[in-house]
Coordinates of C-alpha atoms in Angstrom, one line a residue:
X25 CA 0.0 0.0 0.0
X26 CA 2.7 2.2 0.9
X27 CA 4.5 1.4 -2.5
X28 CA 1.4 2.6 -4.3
X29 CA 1.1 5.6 -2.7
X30 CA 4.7 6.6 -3.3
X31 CA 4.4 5.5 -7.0
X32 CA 0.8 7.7 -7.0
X33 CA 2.7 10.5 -6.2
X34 CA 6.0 10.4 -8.0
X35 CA 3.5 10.0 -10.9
X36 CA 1.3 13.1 -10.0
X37 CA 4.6 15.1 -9.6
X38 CA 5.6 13.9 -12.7
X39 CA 2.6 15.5 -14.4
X40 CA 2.2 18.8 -12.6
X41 CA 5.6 19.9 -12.1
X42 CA 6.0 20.4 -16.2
X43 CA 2.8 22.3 -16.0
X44 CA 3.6 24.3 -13.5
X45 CA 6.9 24.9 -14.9
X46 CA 5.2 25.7 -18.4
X47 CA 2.7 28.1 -17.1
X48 CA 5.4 30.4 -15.3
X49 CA 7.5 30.4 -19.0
X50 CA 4.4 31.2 -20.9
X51 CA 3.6 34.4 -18.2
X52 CA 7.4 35.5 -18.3
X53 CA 7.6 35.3 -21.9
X54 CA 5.1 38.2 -22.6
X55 CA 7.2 40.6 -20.1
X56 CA 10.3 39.8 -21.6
X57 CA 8.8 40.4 -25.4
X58 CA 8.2 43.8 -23.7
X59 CA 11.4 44.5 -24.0
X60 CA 12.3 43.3 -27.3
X61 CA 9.0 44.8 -28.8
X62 CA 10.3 48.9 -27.2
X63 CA 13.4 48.3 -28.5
X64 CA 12.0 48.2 -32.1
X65 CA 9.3 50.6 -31.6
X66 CA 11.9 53.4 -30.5
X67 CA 14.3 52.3 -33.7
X68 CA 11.1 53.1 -35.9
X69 CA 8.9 55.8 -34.3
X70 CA 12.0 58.7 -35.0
X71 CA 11.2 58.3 -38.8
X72 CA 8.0 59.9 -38.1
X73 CA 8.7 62.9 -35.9
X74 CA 11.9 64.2 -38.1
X75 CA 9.8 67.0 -39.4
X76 CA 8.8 68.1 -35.1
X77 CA 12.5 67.5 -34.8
X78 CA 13.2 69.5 -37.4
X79 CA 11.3 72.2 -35.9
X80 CA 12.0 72.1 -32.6
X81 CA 15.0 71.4 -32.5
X82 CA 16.2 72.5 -35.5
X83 CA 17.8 69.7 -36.4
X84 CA 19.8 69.4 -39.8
X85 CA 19.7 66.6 -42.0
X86 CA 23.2 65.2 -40.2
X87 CA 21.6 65.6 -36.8
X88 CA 18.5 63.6 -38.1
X89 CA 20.7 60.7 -39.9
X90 CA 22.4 60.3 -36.4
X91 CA 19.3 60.2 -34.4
X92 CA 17.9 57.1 -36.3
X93 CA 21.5 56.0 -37.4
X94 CA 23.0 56.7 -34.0
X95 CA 20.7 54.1 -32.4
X96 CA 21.1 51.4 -34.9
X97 CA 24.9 51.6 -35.2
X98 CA 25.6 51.1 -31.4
X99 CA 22.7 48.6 -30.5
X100 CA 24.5 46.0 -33.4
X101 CA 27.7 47.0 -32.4
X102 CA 26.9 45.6 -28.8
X103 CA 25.0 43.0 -29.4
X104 CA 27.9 40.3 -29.5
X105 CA 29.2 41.7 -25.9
X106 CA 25.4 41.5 -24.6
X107 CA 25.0 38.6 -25.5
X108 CA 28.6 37.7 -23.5
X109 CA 27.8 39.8 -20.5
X110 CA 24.3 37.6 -20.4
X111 CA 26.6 34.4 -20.5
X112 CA 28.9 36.4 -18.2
X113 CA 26.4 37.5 -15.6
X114 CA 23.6 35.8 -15.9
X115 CA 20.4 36.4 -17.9
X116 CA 18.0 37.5 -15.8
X117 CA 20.7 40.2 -14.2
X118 CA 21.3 41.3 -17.7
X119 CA 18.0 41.5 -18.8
X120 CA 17.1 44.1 -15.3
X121 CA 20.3 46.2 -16.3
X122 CA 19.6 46.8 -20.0
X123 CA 16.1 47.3 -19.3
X124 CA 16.6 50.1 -16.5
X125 CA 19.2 51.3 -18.5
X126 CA 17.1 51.5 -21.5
X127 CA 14.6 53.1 -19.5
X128 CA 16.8 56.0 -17.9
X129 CA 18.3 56.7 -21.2
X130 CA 14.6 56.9 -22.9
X131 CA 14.2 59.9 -20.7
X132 CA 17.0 61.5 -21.2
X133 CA 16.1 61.2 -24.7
X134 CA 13.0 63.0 -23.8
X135 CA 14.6 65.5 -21.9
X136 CA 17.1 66.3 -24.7
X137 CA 17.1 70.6 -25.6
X138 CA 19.4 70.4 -28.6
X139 CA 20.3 67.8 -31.4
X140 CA 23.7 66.9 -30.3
X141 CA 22.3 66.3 -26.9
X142 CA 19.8 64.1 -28.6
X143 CA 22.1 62.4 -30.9
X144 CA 24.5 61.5 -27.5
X145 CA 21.4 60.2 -26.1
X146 CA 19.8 58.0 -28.9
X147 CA 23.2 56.7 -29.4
X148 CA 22.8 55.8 -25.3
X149 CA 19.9 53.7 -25.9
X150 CA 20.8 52.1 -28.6
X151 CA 23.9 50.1 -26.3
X152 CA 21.4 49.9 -23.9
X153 CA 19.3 47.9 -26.0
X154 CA 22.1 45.9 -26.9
X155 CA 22.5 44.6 -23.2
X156 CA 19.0 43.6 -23.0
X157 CA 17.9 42.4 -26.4
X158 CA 20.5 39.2 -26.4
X159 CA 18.8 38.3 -23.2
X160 CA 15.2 37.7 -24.5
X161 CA 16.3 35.2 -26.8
X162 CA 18.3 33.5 -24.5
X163 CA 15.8 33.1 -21.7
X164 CA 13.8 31.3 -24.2
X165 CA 16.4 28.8 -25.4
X166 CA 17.3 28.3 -22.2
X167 CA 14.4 27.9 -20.4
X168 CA 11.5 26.6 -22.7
X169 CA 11.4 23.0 -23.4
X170 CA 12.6 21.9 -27.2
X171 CA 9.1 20.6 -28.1
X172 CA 7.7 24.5 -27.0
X173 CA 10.5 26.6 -28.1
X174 CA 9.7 27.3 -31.9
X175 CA 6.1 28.4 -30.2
X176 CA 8.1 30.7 -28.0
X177 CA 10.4 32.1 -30.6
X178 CA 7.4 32.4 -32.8
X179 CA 5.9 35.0 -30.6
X180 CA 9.5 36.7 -31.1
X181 CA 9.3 36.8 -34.6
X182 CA 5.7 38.4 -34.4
X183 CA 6.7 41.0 -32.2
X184 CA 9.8 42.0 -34.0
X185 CA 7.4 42.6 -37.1
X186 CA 4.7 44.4 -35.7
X187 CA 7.1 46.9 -33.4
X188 CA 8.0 47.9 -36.7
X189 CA 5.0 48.6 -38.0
X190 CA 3.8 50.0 -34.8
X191 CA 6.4 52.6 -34.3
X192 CA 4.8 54.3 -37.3
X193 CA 1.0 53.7 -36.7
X194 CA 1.3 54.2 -33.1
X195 CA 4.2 57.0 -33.4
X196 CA 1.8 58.8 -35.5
X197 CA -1.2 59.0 -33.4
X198 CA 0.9 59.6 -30.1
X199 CA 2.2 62.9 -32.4
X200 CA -1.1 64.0 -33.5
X201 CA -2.7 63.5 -29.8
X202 CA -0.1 65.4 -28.0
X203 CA -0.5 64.0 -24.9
X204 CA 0.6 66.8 -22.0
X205 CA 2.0 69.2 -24.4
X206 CA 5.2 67.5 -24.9
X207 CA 5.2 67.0 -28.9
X208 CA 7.6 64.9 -30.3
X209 CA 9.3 64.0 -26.4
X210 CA 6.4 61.7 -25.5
X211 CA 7.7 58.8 -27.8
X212 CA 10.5 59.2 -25.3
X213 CA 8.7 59.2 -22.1
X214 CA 5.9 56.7 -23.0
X215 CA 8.8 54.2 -22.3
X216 CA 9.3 55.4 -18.3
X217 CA 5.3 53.4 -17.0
X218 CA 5.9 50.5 -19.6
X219 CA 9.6 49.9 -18.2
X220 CA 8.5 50.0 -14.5
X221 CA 6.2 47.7 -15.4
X222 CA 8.6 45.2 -17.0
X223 CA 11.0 45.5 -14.4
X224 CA 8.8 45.3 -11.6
X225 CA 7.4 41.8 -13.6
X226 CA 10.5 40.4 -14.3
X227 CA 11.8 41.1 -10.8
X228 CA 9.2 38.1 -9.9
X229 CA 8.6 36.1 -13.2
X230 CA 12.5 35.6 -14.5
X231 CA 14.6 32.7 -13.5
X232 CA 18.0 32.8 -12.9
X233 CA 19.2 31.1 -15.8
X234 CA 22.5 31.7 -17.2
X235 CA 24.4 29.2 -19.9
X236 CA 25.8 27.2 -16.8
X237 CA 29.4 28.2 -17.6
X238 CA 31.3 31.4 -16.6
X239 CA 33.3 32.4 -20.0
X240 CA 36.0 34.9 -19.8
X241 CA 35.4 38.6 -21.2
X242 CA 37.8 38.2 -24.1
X243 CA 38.7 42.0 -24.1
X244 CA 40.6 41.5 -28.0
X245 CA 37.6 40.5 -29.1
X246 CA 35.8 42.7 -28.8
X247 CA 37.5 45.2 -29.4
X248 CA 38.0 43.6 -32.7
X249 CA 34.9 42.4 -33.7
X250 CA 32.9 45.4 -32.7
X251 CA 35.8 47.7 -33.8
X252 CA 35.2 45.9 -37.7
X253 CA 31.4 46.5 -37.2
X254 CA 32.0 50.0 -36.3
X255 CA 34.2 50.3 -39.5
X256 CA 31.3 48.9 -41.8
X257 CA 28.2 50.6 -40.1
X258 CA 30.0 53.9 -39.5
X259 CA 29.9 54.6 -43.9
X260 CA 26.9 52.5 -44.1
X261 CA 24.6 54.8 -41.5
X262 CA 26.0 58.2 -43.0
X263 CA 27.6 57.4 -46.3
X264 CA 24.6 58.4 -48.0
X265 CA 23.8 62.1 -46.0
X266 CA 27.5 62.6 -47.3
X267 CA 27.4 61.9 -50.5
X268 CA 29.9 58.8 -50.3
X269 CA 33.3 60.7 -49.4
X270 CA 36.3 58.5 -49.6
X271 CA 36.8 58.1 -46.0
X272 CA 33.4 56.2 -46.2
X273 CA 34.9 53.7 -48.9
X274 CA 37.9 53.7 -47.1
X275 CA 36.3 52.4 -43.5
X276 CA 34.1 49.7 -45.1
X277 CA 37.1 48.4 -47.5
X278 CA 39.1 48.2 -43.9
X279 CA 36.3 46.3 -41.8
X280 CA 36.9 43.0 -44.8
X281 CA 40.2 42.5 -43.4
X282 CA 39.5 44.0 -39.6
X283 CA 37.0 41.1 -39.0
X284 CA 39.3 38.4 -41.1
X285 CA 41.9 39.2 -37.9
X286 CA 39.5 39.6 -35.1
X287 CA 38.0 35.4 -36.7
X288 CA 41.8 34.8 -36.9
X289 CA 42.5 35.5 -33.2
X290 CA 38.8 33.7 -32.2
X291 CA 39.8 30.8 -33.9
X292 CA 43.4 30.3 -32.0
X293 CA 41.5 31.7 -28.5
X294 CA 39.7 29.1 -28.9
X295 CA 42.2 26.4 -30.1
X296 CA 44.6 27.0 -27.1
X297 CA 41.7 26.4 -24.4
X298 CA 40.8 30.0 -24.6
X299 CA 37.2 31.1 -24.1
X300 CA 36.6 33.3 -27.1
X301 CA 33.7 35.7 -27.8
X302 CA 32.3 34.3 -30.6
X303 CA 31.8 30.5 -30.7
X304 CA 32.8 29.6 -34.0
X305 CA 31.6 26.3 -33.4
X306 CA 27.9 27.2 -34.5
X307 CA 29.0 28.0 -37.4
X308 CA 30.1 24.3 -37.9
X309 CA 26.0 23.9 -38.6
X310 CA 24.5 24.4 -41.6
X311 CA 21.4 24.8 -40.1
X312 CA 22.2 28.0 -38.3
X313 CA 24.0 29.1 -41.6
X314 CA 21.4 29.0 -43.5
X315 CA 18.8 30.3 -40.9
X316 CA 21.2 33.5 -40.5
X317 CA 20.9 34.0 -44.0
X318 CA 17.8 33.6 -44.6
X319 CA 17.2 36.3 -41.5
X320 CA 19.8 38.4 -43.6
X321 CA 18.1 38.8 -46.6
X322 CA 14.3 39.2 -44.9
X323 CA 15.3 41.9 -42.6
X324 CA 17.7 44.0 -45.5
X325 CA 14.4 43.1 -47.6
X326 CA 12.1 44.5 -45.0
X327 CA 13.9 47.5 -43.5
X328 CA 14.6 48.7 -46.3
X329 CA 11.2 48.5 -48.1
X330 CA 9.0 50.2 -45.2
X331 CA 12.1 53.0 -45.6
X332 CA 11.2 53.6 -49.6
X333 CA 7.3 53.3 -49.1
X334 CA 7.2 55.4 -45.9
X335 CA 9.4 58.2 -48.2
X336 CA 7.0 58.2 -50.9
X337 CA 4.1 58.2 -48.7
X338 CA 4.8 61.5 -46.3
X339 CA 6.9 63.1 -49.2
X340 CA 6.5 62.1 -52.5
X341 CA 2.5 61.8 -51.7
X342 CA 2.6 64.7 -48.8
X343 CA 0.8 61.8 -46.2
X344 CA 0.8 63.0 -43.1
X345 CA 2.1 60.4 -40.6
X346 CA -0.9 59.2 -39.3
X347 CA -1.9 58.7 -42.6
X348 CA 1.2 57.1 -43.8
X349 CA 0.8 54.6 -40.9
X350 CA -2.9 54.0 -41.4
X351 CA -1.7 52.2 -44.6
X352 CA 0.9 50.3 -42.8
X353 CA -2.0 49.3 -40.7
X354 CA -2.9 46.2 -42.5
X355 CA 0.4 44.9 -42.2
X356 CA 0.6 44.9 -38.2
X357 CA -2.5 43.3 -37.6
X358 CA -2.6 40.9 -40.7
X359 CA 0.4 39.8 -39.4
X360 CA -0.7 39.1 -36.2
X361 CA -3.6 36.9 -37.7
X362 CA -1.4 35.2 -39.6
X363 CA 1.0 34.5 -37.0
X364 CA -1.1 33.0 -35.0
X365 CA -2.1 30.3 -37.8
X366 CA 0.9 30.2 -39.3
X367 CA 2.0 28.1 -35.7
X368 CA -0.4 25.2 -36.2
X369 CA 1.5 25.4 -39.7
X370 CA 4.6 25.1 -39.0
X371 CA 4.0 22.2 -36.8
X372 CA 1.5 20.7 -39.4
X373 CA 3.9 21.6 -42.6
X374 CA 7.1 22.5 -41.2
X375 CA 9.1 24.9 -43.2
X376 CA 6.9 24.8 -46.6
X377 CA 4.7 27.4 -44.6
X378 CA 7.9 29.9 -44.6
X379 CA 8.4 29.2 -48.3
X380 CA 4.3 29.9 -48.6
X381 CA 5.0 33.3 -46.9
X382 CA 7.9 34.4 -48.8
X383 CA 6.2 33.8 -52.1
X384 CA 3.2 36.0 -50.8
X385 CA 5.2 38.7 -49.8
X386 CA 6.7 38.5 -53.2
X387 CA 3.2 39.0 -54.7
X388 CA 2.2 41.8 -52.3
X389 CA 5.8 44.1 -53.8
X390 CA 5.2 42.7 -57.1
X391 CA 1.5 44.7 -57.1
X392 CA 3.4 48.1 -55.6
X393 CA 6.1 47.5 -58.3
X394 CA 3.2 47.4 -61.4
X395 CA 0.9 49.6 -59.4
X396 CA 3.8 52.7 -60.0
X397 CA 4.4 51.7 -62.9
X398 CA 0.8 52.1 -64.2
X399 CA -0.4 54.6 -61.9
X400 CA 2.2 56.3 -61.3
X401 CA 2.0 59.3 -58.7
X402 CA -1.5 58.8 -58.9
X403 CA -1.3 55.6 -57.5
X404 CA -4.7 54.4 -55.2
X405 CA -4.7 53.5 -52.3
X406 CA -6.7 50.6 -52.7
X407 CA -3.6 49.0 -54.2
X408 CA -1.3 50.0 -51.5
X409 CA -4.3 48.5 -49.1
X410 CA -4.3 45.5 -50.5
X411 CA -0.6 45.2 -51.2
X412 CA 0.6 46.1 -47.3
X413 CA -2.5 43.8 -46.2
X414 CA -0.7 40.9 -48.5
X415 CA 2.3 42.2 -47.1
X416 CA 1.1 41.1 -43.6
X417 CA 0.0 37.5 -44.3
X418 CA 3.4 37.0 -46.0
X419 CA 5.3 38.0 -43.2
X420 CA 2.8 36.6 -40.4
X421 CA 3.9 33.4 -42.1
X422 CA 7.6 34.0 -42.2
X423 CA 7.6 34.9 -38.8
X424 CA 6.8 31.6 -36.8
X425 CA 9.8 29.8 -38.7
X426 CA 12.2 33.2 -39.1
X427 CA 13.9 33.4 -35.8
X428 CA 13.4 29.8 -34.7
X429 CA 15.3 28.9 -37.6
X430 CA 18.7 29.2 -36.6
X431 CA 17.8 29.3 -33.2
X432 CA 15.9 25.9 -32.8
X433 CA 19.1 23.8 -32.3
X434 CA 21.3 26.3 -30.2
X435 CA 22.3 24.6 -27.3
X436 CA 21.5 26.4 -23.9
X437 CA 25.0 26.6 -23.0
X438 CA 24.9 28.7 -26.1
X439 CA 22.3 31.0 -26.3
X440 CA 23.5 33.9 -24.9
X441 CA 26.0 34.1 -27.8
X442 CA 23.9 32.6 -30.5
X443 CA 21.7 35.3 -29.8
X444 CA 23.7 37.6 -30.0
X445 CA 25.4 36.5 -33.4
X446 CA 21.5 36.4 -35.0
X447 CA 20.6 39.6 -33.4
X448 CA 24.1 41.7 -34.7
X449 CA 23.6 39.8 -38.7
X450 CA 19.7 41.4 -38.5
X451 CA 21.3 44.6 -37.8
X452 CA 23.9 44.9 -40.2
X453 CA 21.6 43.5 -42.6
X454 CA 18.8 46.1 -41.8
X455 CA 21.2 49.0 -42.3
X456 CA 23.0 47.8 -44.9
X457 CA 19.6 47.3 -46.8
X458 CA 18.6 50.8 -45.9
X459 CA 22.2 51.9 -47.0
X460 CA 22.1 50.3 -50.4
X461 CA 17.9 50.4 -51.6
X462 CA 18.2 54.0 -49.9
X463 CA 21.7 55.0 -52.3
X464 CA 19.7 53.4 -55.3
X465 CA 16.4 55.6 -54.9
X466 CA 18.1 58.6 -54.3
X467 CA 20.2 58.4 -57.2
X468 CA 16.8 57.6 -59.1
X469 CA 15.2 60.4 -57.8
X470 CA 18.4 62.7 -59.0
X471 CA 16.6 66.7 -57.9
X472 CA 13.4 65.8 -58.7
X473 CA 10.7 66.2 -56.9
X474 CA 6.6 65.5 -56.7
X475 CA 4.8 62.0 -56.5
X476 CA 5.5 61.2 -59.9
X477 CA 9.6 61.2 -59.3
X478 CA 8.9 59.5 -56.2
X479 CA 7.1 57.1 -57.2
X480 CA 9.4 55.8 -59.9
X481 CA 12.1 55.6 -57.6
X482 CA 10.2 53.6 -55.4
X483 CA 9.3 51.2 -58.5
X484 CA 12.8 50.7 -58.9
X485 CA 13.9 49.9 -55.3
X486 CA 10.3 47.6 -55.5
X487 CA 12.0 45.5 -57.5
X488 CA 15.2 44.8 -56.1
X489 CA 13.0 44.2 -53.1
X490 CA 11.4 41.4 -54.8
X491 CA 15.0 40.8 -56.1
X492 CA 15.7 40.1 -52.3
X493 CA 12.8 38.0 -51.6
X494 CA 13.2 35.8 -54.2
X495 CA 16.5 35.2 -53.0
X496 CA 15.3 34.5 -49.5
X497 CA 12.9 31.7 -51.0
X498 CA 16.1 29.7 -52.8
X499 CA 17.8 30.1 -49.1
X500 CA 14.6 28.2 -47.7
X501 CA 15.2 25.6 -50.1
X502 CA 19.0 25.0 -48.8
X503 CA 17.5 25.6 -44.9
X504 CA 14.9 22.4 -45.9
X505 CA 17.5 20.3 -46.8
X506 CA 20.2 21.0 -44.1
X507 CA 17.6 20.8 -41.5
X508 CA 16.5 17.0 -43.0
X509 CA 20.2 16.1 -42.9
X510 CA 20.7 17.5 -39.6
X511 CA 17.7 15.3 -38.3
X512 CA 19.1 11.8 -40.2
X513 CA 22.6 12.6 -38.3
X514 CA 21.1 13.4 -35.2
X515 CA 18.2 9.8 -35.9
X516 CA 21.6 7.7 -36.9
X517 CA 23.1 8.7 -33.6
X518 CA 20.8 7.7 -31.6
X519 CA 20.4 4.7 -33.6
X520 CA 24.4 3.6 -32.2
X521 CA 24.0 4.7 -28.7
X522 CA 20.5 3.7 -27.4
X523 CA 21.4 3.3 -24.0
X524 CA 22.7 7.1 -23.6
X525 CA 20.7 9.0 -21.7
X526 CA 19.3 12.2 -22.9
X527 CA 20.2 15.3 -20.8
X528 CA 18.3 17.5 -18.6
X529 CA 16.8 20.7 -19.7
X530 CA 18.7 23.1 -18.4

């Protein structure tokens, strides 16, 4: 009898400790998406208060490249070393210190009376972002069980997306309310209640994970790999406001052979029982090869297309920015929809359904490319409805699979890094998209002005954007097939060692 009741209740353990366990990661994971969700809104929501900042501030066009270039260039410069410190220090610790950080340098943001002191500060929140950001992705690797996580980093995919999208819907009806008086500075200060929140949340709801190892700081590395970032992104952020002087060439022709040294001395770290900053060894699968790229080429795809169309909508068109992001609308909540069916996909089709949402994202810039090019200026907005509302399936489909993609596989000892390395190739892929579709329009658009210049600019950067996801759909193609391998290496082995036991979740 006693044996019974002692296998009764191993039994009952054994079912409700998992659920209990599950139910606390599925109420942190919202507070931590927080996080990752304000750090795209605040990248986005600048582009639609440069003409306030332009007037209050008076702000040139240099001023206004480094306020949304600023941020960018020293958030992907950090992200390797936040992703190290959150190895280093622990998750959770990491998470609490970016996000106050983030917070405090929000309102000094806010609180900025010139544009240097608002370029200093951007630039602030952007490395502040960096120390957090890593973190969200790792405290789902690490703490979400295998069979949940593609679920979890789903949910990250969506909310990369739709802060996007947001930062110009919602930036534009936070402008045209004026809560308080404050103009443009409440896009700045809307972040002080929402971070309290998240701290005060995560202060109860976030574990104490870390990767179960305490790696060293490897001070050469970073210096050199965020020293070749900065030599890349420097030209790439402000290459264009300056017309492409040689001291931009020069810089992103010395970054090639900057980061070759910085992999060189990673490579013998690690061969001489060093603990380097990068592990090299992920790059050993070609799973997370060809889920990086495939993240490289949607987010230079995606960046750079909401750039062109948001150009031609508030000046080629003369939108205002509410009404520029009222057509972006359909994209953030299509995308939502789609998201949230595109899961049961995934699990039911597996990585068809990203190959289904690249080819209707392809359709929706297909119908902006012919749309200019029959319509011109004139364009309706009917077709731009119906393109940014295909836009949003698309990418509500992507989404599930983008980020879980390279991610899936990471081990937990890893994640702090991996993330970092996935979060750092999105960046430099957003802004070198931006850099390169943005050079390309403006040397279309030449002097010219009115919708009908802009819009034929926009035509041609619409089709390199197709161009891009086109290219993205062949890299699904080589992600199916590594994946597949990956699965008969990983069936074989367990084939020749079935008495191993399978290791705890960490």
């Amino acid at each position: 009898m006693r044996t019974d009741e002692v296998s009764t209740m191993s039994a009952t353990e054994t079912r409700d400790t998992p659920s209990a366990t599950d139910r606390h990661n599925w109420r942190m994971l919202p507070v931590i998406l927080a996080a990752f969700f304000m750090y795209g809104f605040d990248g986005n929501v600048v582009n639609v208060t440069i003409p306030s900042l332009q007037a209050d501030l008076h702000a040139g066009q240099a001023a206004l490249e480094l306020v949304v270039g600023g941020y960018v260039f020293t958030y992907a410069a950090g992200l390797v070393l936040g992703g190290r410190m959150g190895d280093l220090f622990g998750y959770r610790r990491m998470f609490l210190v970016g996000m106050a950080s983030f917070t405090v340098a929000s309102v000094l943001c806010g609180l900025a009376q010139n544009p240097t002191q608002l370029v200093v500060f951007r630039m602030l929140q952007g490395l502040t972002a960096a120390a957090m950001v890593p973190q969200v992705l790792a405290l789902i690797t690490s703490t979400f069980p295998a069979e949940q996580r593609p679920r979890a980093l789903a949910w990250f995919g969506v909310t990369g997306g739709l802060s996007g999208i947001c930062g110009q819907v919602l930036g534009g009806l936070l402008l045209v309310s004026d809560l308080f008086g404050l103009g443009w500075r409440v896009i700045f200060f809307v972040n002080v209640p929402i971070g309290i929140v998240v701290i005060t949340l995560a202060l109860r709801l976030l574990p104490t994970t870390a990767s179960g190892r305490r790696p060293g700081l490897d001070a050469l590395g970073i210096l050199g790999i965020s020293g070749s970032l900065a030599l890349a992104l420097v030209p790439l952020v402000l290459g264009r406001e300056y017309h492409w002087p040689l001291w931009a060439w020069i810089l992103l022709v010395a970054s090639v052979p900057a980061m070759a040294a910085a992999l060189l001395w990673e490579r013998r770290l690690a061969r001489t029982g060093g603990q380097p900053l990068l592990d090299l060894t992920l790059f050993r699968s070609k799973v997370f090869n060809a889920g990086l790229a495939i993240n490289a080429a949607f987010m230079a795809f995606f960046t750079s297309y909401i750039f062109v169309l948001s150009l031609m909508l508030q000046t080629g068109l003369g939108f205002s920015a509410l009404h520029a992001g009222l057509v972006f609308a359909p994209t953030a909540v299509l995308a939502m929809v789609a998201s949230l069916k595109g899961k049961g996909l995934v699990a039911k089709h597996g990585l068809r359904v990203l190959t289904i949402g690249s080819l209707i994202t392809a359709v929706s810039v297909l119908i902006t490319a012919v749309g200019l090019q029959v319509q011109g200026g004139g364009i309706s907005q009917p077709v731009l409805l119906v393109s940014t509302a295909l836009m949003g399936i698309g990418n509500g489909l992507i989404l599930p699979s983008l980020i879980g993609a390279p991610m899936a596989g990471v081990k937990p000892a890893q994640a702090g890094i991996a993330s970092g390395m996935l979060s750092t190739t999105q960046q430099f892929a957003s802004v070198t998209g931006v850099a390169v579709l943005g050079a390309i329009f403006f040397a279309k658009l030449g002097d010219h002005a009115g919708a009908g210049a802009y819009a034929g600019a926009t035509e041609l950067a619409a089709w390199i954007a197709l161009g891009l996801i086109l290219v993205m759909t062949a890299l699904v193609t080589v992600l199916v097939r590594a994946a597949a391998a990956s699965a008969a290496e990983a069936r074989a082995a367990s084939d020749a060692s079935p008495g191993d036991v399978a290791p705890a979740k960490a």
